[in-house]
Coordinates of C-alpha atoms in Angstrom, one line a residue:
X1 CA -154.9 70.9 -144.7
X2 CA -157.5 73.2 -147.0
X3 CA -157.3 75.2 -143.6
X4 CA -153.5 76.0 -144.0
X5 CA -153.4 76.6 -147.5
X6 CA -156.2 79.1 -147.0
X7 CA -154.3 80.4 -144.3
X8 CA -150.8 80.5 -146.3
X9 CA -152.8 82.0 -149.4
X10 CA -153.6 85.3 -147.2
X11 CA -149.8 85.7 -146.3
X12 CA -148.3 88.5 -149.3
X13 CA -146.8 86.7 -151.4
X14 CA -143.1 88.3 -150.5
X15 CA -143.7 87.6 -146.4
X16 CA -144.0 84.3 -147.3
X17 CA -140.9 83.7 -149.5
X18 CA -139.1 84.9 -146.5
X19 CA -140.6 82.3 -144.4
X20 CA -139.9 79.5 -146.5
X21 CA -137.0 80.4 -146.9
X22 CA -136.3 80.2 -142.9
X23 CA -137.6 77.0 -142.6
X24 CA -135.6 75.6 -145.5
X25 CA -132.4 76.9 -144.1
X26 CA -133.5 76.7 -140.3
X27 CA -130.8 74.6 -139.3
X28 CA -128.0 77.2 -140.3
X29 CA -129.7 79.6 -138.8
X30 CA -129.9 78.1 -135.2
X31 CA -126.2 77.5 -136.0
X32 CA -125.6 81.1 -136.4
X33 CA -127.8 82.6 -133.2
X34 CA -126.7 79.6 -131.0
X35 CA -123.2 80.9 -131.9
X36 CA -124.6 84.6 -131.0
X37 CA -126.0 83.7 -128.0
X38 CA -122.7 81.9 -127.0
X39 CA -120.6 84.8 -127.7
X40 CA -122.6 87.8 -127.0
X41 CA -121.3 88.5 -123.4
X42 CA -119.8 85.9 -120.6
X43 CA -122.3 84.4 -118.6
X44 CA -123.2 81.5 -116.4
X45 CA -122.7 78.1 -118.6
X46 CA -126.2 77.1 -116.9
X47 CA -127.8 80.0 -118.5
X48 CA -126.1 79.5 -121.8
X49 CA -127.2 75.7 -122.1
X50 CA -130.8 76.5 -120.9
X51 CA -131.3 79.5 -124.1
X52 CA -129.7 77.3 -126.3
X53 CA -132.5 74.5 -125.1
X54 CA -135.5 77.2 -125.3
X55 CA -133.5 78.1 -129.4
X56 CA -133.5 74.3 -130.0
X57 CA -137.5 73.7 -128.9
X58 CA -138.5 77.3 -130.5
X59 CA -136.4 77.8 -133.4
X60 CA -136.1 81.6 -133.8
X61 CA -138.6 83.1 -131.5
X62 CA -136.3 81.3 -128.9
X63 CA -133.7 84.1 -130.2
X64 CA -136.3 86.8 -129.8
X65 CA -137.1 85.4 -126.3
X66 CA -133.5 85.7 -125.8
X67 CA -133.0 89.5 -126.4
X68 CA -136.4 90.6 -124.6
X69 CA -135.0 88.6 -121.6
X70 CA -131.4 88.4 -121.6
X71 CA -130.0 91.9 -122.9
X72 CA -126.5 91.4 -120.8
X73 CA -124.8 92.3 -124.3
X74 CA -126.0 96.3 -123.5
X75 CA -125.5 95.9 -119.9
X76 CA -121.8 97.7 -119.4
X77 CA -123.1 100.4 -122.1
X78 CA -126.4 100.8 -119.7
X79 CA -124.6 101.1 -116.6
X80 CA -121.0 102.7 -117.2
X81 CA -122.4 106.3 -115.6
X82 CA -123.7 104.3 -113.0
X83 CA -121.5 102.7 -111.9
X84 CA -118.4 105.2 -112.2
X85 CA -121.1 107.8 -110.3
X86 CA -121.5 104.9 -107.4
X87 CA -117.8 104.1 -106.8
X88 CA -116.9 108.2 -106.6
X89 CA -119.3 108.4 -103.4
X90 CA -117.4 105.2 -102.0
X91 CA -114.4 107.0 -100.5
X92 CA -116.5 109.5 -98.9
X93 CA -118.7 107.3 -97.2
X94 CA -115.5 105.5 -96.0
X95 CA -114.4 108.2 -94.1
X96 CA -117.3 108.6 -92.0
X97 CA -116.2 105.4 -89.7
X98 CA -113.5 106.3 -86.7
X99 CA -112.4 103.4 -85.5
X100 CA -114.2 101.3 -87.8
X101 CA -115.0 97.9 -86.6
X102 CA -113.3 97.5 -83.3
X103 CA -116.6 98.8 -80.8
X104 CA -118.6 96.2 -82.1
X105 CA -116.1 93.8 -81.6
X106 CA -115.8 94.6 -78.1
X107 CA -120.1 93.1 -77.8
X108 CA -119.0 90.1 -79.2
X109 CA -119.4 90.7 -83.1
X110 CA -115.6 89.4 -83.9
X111 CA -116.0 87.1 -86.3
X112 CA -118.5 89.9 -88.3
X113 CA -115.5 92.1 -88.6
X114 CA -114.6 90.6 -91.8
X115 CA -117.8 90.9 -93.1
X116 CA -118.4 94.7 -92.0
X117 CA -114.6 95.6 -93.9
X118 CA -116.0 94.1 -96.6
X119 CA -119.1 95.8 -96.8
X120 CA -117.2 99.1 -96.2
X121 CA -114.4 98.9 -98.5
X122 CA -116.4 97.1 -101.6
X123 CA -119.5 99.4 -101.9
X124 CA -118.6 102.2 -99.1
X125 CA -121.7 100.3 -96.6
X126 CA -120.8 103.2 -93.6
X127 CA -121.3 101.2 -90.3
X128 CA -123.4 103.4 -88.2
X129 CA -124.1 102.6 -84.4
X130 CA -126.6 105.2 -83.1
X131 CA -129.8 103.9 -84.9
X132 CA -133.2 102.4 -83.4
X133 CA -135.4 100.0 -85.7
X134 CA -139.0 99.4 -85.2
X135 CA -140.4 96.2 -87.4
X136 CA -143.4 96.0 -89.4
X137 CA -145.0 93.1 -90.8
X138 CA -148.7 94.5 -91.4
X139 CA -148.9 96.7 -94.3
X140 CA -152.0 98.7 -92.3
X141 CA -149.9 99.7 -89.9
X142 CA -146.5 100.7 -91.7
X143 CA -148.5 103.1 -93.6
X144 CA -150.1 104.0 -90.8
X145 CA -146.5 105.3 -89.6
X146 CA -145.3 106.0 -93.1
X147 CA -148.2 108.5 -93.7
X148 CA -147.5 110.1 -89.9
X149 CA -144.1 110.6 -90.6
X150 CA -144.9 112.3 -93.8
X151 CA -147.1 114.8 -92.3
X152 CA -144.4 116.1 -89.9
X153 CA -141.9 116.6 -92.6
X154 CA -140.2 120.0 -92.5
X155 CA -137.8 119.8 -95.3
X156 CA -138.3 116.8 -97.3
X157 CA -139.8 113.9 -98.6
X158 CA -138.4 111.1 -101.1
X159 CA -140.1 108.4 -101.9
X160 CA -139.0 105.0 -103.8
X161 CA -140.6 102.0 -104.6
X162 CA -141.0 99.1 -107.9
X163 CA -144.6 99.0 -107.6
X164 CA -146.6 102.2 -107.4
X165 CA -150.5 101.8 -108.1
X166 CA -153.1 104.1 -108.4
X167 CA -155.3 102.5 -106.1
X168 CA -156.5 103.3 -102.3
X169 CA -153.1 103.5 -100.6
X170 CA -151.6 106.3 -102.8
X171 CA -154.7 107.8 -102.6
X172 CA -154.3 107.9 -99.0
X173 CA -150.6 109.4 -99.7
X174 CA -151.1 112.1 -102.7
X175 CA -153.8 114.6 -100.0
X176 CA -150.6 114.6 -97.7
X177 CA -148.1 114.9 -100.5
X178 CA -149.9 117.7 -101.9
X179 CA -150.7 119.2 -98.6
X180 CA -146.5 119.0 -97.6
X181 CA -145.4 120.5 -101.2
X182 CA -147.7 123.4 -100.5
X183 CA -146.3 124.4 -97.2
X184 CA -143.1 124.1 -98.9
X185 CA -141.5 120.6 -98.5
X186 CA -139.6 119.2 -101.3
X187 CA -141.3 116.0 -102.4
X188 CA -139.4 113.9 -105.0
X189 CA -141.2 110.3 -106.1
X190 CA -139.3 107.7 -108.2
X191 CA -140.6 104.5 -109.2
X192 CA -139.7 101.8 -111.8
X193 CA -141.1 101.7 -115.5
X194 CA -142.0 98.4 -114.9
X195 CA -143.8 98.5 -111.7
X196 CA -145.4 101.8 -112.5
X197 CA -146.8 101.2 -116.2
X198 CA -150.5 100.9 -114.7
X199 CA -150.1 104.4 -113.1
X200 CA -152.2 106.6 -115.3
X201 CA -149.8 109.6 -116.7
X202 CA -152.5 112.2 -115.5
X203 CA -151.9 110.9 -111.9
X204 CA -148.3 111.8 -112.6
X205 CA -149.0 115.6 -114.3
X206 CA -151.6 116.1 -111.8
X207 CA -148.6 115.8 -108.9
X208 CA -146.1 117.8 -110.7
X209 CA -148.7 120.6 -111.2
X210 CA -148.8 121.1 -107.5
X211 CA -144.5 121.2 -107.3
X212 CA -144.2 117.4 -106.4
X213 CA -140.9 116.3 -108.7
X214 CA -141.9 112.5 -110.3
X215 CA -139.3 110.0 -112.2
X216 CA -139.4 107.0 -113.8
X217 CA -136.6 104.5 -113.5
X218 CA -135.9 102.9 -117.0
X219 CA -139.2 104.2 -118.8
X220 CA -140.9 102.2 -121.5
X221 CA -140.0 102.4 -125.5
X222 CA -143.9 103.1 -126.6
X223 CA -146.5 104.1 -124.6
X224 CA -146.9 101.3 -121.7
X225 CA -145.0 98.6 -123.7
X226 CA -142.2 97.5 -121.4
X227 CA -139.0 95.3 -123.4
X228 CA -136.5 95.3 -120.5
X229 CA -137.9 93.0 -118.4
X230 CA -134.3 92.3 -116.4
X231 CA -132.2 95.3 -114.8
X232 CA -135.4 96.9 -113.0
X233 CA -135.1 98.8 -109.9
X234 CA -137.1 96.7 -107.1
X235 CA -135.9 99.2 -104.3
X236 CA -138.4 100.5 -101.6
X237 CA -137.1 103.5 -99.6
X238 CA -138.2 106.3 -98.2
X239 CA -136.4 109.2 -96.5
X240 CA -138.1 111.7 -94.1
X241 CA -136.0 114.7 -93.4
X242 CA -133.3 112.7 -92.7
X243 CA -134.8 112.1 -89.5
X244 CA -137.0 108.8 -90.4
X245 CA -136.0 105.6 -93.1
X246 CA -138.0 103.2 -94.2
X247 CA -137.0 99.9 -96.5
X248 CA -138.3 96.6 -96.6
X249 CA -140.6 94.9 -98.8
X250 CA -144.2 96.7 -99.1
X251 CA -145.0 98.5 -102.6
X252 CA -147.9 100.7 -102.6
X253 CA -150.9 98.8 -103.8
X254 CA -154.2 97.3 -102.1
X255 CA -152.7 94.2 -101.7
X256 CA -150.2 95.1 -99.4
X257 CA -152.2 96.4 -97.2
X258 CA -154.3 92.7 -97.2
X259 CA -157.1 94.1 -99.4
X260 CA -156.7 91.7 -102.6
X261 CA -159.1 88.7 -102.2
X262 CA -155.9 86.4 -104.9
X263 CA -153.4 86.8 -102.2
X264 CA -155.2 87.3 -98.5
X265 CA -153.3 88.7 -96.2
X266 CA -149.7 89.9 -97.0
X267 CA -147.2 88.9 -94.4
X268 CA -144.4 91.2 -95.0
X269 CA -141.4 92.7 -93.2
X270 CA -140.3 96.4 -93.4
X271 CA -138.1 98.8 -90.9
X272 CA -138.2 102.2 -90.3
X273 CA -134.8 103.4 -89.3
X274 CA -133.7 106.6 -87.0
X275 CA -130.3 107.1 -87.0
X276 CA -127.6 107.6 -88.8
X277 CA -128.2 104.6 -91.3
X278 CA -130.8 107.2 -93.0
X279 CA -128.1 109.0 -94.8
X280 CA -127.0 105.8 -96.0
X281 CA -130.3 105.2 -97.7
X282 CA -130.5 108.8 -98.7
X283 CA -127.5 108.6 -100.5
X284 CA -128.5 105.2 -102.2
X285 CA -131.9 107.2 -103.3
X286 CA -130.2 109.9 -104.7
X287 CA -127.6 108.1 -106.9
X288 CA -130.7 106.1 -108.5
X289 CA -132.5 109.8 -108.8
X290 CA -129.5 111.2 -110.5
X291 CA -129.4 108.4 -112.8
X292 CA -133.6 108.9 -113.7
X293 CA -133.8 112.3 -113.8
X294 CA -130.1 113.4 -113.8
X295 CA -130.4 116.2 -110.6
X296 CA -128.1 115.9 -108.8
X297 CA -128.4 116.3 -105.2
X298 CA -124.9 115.8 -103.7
X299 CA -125.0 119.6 -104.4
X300 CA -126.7 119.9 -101.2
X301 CA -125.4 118.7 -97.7
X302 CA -128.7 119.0 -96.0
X303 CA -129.8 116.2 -97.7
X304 CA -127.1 114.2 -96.2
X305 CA -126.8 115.8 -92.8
X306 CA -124.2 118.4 -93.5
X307 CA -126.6 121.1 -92.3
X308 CA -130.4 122.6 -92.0
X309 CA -132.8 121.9 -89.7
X310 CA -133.4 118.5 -90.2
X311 CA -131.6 115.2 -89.7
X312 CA -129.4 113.9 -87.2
X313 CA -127.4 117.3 -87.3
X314 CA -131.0 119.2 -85.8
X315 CA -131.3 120.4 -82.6
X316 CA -133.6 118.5 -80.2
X317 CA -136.2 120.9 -79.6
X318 CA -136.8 121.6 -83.0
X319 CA -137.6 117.7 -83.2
X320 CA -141.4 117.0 -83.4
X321 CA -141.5 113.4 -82.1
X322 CA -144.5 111.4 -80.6
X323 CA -145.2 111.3 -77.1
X324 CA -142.0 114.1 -76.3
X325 CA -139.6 112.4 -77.7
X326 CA -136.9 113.5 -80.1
X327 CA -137.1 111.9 -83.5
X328 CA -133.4 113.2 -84.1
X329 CA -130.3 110.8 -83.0
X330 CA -127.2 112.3 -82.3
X331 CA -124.6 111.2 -84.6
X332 CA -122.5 109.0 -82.5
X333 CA -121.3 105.8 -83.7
X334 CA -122.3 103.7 -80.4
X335 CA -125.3 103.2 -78.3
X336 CA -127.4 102.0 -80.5
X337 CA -128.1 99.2 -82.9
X338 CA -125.2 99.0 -85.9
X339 CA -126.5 98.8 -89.3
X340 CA -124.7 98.6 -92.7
X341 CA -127.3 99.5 -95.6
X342 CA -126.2 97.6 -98.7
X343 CA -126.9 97.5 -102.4
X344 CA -126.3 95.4 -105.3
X345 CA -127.6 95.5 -109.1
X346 CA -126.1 95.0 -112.1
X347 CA -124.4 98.3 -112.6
X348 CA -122.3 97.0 -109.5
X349 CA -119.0 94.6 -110.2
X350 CA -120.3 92.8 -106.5
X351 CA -123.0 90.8 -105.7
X352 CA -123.0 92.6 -102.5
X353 CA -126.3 91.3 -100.6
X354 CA -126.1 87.8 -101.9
X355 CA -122.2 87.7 -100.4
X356 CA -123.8 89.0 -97.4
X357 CA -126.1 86.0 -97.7
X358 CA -123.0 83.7 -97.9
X359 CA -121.0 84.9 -95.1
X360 CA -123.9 84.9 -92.5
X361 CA -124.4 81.3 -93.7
X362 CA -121.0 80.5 -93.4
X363 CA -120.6 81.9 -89.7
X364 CA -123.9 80.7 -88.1
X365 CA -122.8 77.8 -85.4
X366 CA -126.3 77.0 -84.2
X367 CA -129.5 78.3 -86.5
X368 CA -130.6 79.9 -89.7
X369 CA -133.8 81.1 -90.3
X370 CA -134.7 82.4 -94.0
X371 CA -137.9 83.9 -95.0
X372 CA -139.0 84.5 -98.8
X373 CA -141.3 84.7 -101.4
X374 CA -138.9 83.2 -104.5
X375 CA -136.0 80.4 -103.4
X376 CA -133.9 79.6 -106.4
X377 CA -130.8 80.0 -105.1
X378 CA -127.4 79.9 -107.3
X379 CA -124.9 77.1 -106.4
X380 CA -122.7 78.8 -104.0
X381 CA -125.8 80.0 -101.9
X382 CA -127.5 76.2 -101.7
X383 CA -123.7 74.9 -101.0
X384 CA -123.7 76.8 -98.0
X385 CA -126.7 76.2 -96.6
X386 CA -126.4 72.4 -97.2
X387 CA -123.0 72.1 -95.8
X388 CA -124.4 74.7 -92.5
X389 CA -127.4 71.7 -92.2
X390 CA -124.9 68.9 -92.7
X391 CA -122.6 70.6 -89.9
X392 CA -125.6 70.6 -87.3
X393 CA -127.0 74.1 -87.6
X394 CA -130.6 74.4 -87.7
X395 CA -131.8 75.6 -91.2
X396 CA -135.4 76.8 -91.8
X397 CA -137.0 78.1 -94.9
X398 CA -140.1 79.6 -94.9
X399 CA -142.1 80.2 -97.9
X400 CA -145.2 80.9 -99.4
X401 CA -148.5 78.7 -100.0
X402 CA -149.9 81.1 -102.8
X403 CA -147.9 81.7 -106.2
X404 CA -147.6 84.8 -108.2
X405 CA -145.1 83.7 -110.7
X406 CA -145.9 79.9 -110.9
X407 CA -142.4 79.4 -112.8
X408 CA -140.6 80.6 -109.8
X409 CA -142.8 79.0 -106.9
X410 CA -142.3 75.3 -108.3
X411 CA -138.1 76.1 -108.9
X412 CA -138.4 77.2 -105.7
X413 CA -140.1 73.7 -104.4
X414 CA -137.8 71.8 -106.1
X415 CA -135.1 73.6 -104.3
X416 CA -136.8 72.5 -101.0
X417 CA -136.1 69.1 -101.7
X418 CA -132.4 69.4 -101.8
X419 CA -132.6 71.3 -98.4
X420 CA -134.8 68.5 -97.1
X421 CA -132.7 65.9 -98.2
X422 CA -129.9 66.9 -95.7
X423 CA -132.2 67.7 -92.6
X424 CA -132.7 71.3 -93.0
X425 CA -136.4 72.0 -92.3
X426 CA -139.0 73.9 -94.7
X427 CA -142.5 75.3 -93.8
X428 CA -145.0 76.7 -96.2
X429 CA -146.7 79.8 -95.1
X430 CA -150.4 79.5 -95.4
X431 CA -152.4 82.4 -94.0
X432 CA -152.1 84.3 -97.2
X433 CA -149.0 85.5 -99.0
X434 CA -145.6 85.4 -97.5
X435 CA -143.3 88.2 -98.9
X436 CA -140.5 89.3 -96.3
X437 CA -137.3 88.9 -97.7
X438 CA -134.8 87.8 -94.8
X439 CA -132.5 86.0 -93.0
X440 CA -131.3 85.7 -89.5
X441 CA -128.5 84.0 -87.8
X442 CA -127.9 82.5 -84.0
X443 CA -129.6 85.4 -82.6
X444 CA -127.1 88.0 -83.7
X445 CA -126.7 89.2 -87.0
X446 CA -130.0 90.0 -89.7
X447 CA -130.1 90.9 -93.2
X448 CA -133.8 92.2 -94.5
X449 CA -134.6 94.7 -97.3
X450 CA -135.8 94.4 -100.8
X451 CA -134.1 91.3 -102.3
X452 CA -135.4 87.6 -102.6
X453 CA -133.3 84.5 -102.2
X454 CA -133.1 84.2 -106.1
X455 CA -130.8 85.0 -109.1
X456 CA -132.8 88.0 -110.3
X457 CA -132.3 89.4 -107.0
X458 CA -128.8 88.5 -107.2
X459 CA -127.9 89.3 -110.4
X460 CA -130.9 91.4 -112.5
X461 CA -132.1 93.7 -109.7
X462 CA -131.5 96.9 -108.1
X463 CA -131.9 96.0 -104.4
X464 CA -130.9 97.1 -101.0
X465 CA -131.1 95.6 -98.0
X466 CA -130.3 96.4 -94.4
X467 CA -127.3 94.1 -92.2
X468 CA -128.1 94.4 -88.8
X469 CA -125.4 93.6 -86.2
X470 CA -127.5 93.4 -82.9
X471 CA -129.4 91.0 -80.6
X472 CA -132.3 92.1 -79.7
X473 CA -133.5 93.6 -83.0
X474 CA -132.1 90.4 -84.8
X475 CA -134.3 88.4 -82.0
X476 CA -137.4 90.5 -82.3
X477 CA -137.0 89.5 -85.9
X478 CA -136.8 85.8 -85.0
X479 CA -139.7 86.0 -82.7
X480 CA -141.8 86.9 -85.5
X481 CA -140.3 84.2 -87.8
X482 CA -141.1 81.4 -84.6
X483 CA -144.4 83.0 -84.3
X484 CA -145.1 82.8 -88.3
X485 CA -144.5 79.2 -87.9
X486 CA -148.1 78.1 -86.1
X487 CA -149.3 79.3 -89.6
X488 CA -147.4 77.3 -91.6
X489 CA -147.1 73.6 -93.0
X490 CA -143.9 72.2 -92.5
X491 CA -142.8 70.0 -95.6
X492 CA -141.1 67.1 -94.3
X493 CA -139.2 64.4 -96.0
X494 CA -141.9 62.0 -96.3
X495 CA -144.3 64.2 -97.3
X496 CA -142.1 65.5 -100.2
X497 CA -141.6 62.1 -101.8
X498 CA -145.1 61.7 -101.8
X499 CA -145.9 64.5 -104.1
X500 CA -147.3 63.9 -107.5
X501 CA -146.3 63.1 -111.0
X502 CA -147.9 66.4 -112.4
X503 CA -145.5 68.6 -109.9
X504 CA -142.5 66.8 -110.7
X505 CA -143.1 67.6 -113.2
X506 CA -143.7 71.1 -113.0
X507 CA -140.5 71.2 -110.9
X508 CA -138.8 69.4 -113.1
X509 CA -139.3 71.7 -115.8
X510 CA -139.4 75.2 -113.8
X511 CA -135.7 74.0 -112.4
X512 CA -134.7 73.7 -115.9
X513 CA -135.8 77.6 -116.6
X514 CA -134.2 78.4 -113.0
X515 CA -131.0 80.6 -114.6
X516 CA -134.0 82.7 -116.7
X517 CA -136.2 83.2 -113.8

C-alpha cells in the first residue's frame, strides 16, 4: 500500500485527476467505445464480440488495442486509388483471352470453367497456356536460380518481397544488383514497412546511389515505429525481363535459406514461371509500385510485352538460356501448363484466393492436400472442408511443429480438432519449419503463392497466388507433399483427446482471439 501511494504521489498532480476521473466514470466510458467499436465500420459479428471481450477485460487500453489493430474505419479512405487504379487494368487484361476457357475444357478441366470465368471477369486473372513451372522447396537452391537469372537480365529487374533483411542472402544479391544497374538494367526493389523496418536506411541510400530505384510499401509514422500492423503487403515476386517469374513463399533472410538455428530447416514452396503468366505478375508488381512510389509504368509496353528485346515478344536467338535453350515462350495460349495469377487484399471488394480456396474444395471428388504454416480458417473455408471429408474425399493438413506466432499455432491446433473429428487427417511437420502455402486437388488443379490458410491472409493482406490447371505440375506438387509426409507426425483422433489441460487451454483461449489474429 505505502508502495502505491509513493507511486501515485510522483504522478503531477493534474495526470492524475484525469485518471481518477476514468476510473470513477469507467463504466460510461466502456459504454461509449463499445458503442464506437460497434459502429465504426461493418465487420464480422465474431470480431466485434471478441474486441468488445478484450474492452471488457482491459478497460480502455482494450480501445487502444483496438485502433493499433483494427483500423477498418480508414480502410476505403486508404485504398480508394487503389482500388479504382486495379479495376481500370481489369478490362485490358480481359481481352488478352481468345477463346477463353473452352481449350482447357477440351483436357478435361470442365467443371474449372466456372472457376477460370470467375477469376477473369472479377479481378481480370488472364488465363495463359504457354508457361512452364519449375518448383522449389529449398531456399539454397531458389536463390541459387533467382541470383542466375538476375545476372542474365538485359532490361530489367523488379524485385518484391514482405521481408527484406540485411543479412547474407541480400548480401549475396546487392554485388549483382549493383553490377546489373551499372551495365544499364533497370532495377526497381519494393518491400513492406513492416517486413523491412530492420533494414538499415544506409543499405537503402547506398543502392539508390548506384541508380537502383527502392520503395517502401506503407512506411512507418516515426523512425522504425510501425502502427499499422493489418493491411501489409506480404507479396513475393520477382520479374526478370519478362522472361523469368518467381512467387511463392521465401523472403530474403538467413532463415530461409535454413541458416537460423530457432527454426532449422525451412520447408517452403516457390515457382519460377516462363511464360506468359509473367506479365500477369508484372502487372500485379507494378500497380503496388505505382501505389508506393507513384511511377507509373503502364507508360511503357516493354514492361508488359508490348515490345523490346525482352519477354515473350523477343526473338529466340537473342534468348540467353542454359544449356541452348530459349528462355523466351512464344505467346500462344496452348501447349503448356495454364495458369491464372491472382490477388486479393483489402483494397479489393473480393476475397479472390480464399474463393479460390472454396471452389477447389468444393469440386475435389477424391483428395485434398493442404499445406501451411497458420490454419484458422473462417467458417465458410472449414464448412467446406468438413463437408468434402464427410462426403468421402481424402483431406490432409499439413502443418508445422515449430511456432513463430504462438497465438496463431495453437488457433490453428484447435482447428485440427474439428478436421479430425470428421475423419480428415492432420500431420505435423517436424524437420524444421513448414512454410509453403498450398493446396492441391485430385491430381489436377493447384493453388500456391504468398497466402496462408488464415483470415489475415484472407482479409488483412496483400497476397497473390498462382492457380494452376494441369496434371503433372499439380502432381509434382503432390509428390512433394507425399514425400513431406515421412517427416511428419500425424495427429490422430486419439492422440488429440489426449492432449493436456495447459493446451486446451491455450487453444481455448487463442480460438477466442482467432477473428484478431
Amino acid at each position: 500500500m505505502e508502495l502505491l501511494l509513493a507511486v501515485l504521489a510522483g504522478i503531477p498532480g493534474q495526470i492524475l485527476q484525469v485518471w481518477l476521473w476514468m476510473m470513477e466514470h469507467l463504466l460510461y466510458i466502456n459504454l461509449f467505445l463499445s458503442v464506437a467499436i460497434v459502429f465504426f465500420q461493418r465487420r464480422d459479428p465474431k470480431a466485434v464480440w471478441t474486441w468488445l471481450l478484450a474492452l471488457y477485460f482491459v478497460p480502455i487500453f482494450g480501445f487502444l488495442l483496438y485502433l493499433l489493430l483494427c483500423q477498418d474505419f480508414r480502410k476505403n479512405r486508404m485504398f480508394r486509388v487503389k482500388e479504382v487504379e486495379d479495376r481500370l487494368r481489369c478490362p485490358a487484361r480481359a481481352q488478352y483471352i481468345p477463346d477463353r476457357t473452352a481449350w482447357l475444357c477440351g483436357r478435361g478441366y470442365q467443371d474449372y470453367e466456372k472457376l477460370m470465368l470467375y477469376n477473369l471477369e472479377t479481378s481480370g486473372a488472364v488465363l495463359t497456356g504457354d508457361n512452364q513451372v519449375d518448383i522449389f522447396t529449398d531456399g539454397e537452391k531458389k536463390f541459387d536460380d533467382l541470383i542466375y537469372e538476375m545476372e542474365h537480365a538485359r532490361e530489367y529487374i523488379h524485385i518484391q518481397y514482405y521481408i527484406i533483411k540485411n543479412d547474407e542472402v541480400f548480401g549475396r544479391m546487392i554485388p549483382v544488383l549493383k553490377k546489373k544497374a551499372g551495365e544499364g538494367v533497370e532495377v526497381r526493389i519494393l518491400y513492406d514497412g513492416m517486413g523491412g523496418r530492420f533494414m538499415p536506411k544506409r543499405v537503402w541510400k547506398d543502392l539508390n546511389a548506384w541508380g537502383i530505384r527502392t520503395g517502401e510499401f506503407f512506411p512507418a509514422f516515426l523512425g522504425r515505429l510501425q502502427l499499422r500492423v493489418n493491411y501489409r503487403n506480404h507479396r513475393k515476386i520477382v520479374i526478370i525481363d519478362g522472361r523469368a517469374g518467381y512467387v511463392g513463399g521465401f523472403n530474403v533472410g538467413r532463415e530461409y535459406i535454413s541458416r537460423d538455428p530457432k527454426f532449422g530447416y525451412w520447408r517452403d514452396t516457390h515457382l519460377k514461371i516462363r511464360g506468359s503468366a509473367v506479365y500477369s505478375l508484372q502487372i500485379r508488381f507494378a500497380l503496388d509500385w505505382n501505389y508506393a512510389v507513384k511511377e507509373n509504368l503502364f507508360m511503357e509496353g516493354r514492361y508488359f510485352g508490348l515490345g523490346g528485346k525482352s519477354g515473350a515478344g523477343a526473338p529466340a536467338e537473342e534468348a540467353d538460356g542454359r544449356d541452348g535453350a530459349s528462355p523466351y515462350i512464344p505467346c500462344s495460349l496452348k501447349g503448356g501448363v495454364a495458369v491464372q495469377i491472382i490477388s486479393s487484399g483489402p483494397d479489393a471488394s473480393n476475397r479472390q484466393i480464399r474463393n479460390n480456396y472454396l471452389q477447389l474444395f468444393n469440386k475435389a471428388k477424391h483428395h485434398i492436400y493442404i499445406q501451411t504454416p497458420y490454419f484458422v480458417p473462417d467458417d465458410a473455408v472449414l464448412s467446406a472442408l468438413k463437408m468434402a471429408a464427410e462426403s468421402g474425399v481424402d483431406v490432409r493438413l499439413m502443418i508445422p511443429c515449430k511456432p513463430d506466432h504462438p497465438f496463431v499455432y495453437w488457433a490453428s491446433y484447435s482447428y485440427v480438432g474439428d478436421l479430425l473429428a470428421v475423419g480428415a487427417r492432420c500431420y505435423i511437420y517436424t524437420d524444421g519449419f513448414l512454410h509453403a502455402k498450398g493446396v492441391m486437388t485430385d491430381g489436377l488443379v493447384s493453388c500456391f503463392g504468398t497466402a496462408n490458410m488464415d483470415i489475415r491472409s484472407f482479409e488483412l493482406n496483400f497476397e497473390v497466388n498462382a492457380t494452376i490447371f494441369d496434371a503433372e505440375t499439380t502432381r509434382r506438387l503432390e509428390d512433394t507433399f507425399l514425400q513431406d509426409l515421412a517427416r511428419c507426425r500425424e495427429v490422430t483422433k486419439e492422440l488429440y483427446g489426449q492432449r493436456s489441460l495447459w493446451i486446451r487451454f491455450k487453444e481455448q483461449c487463442s480460438r477466442l482471439l482467432s477473428p484478431l489474429l
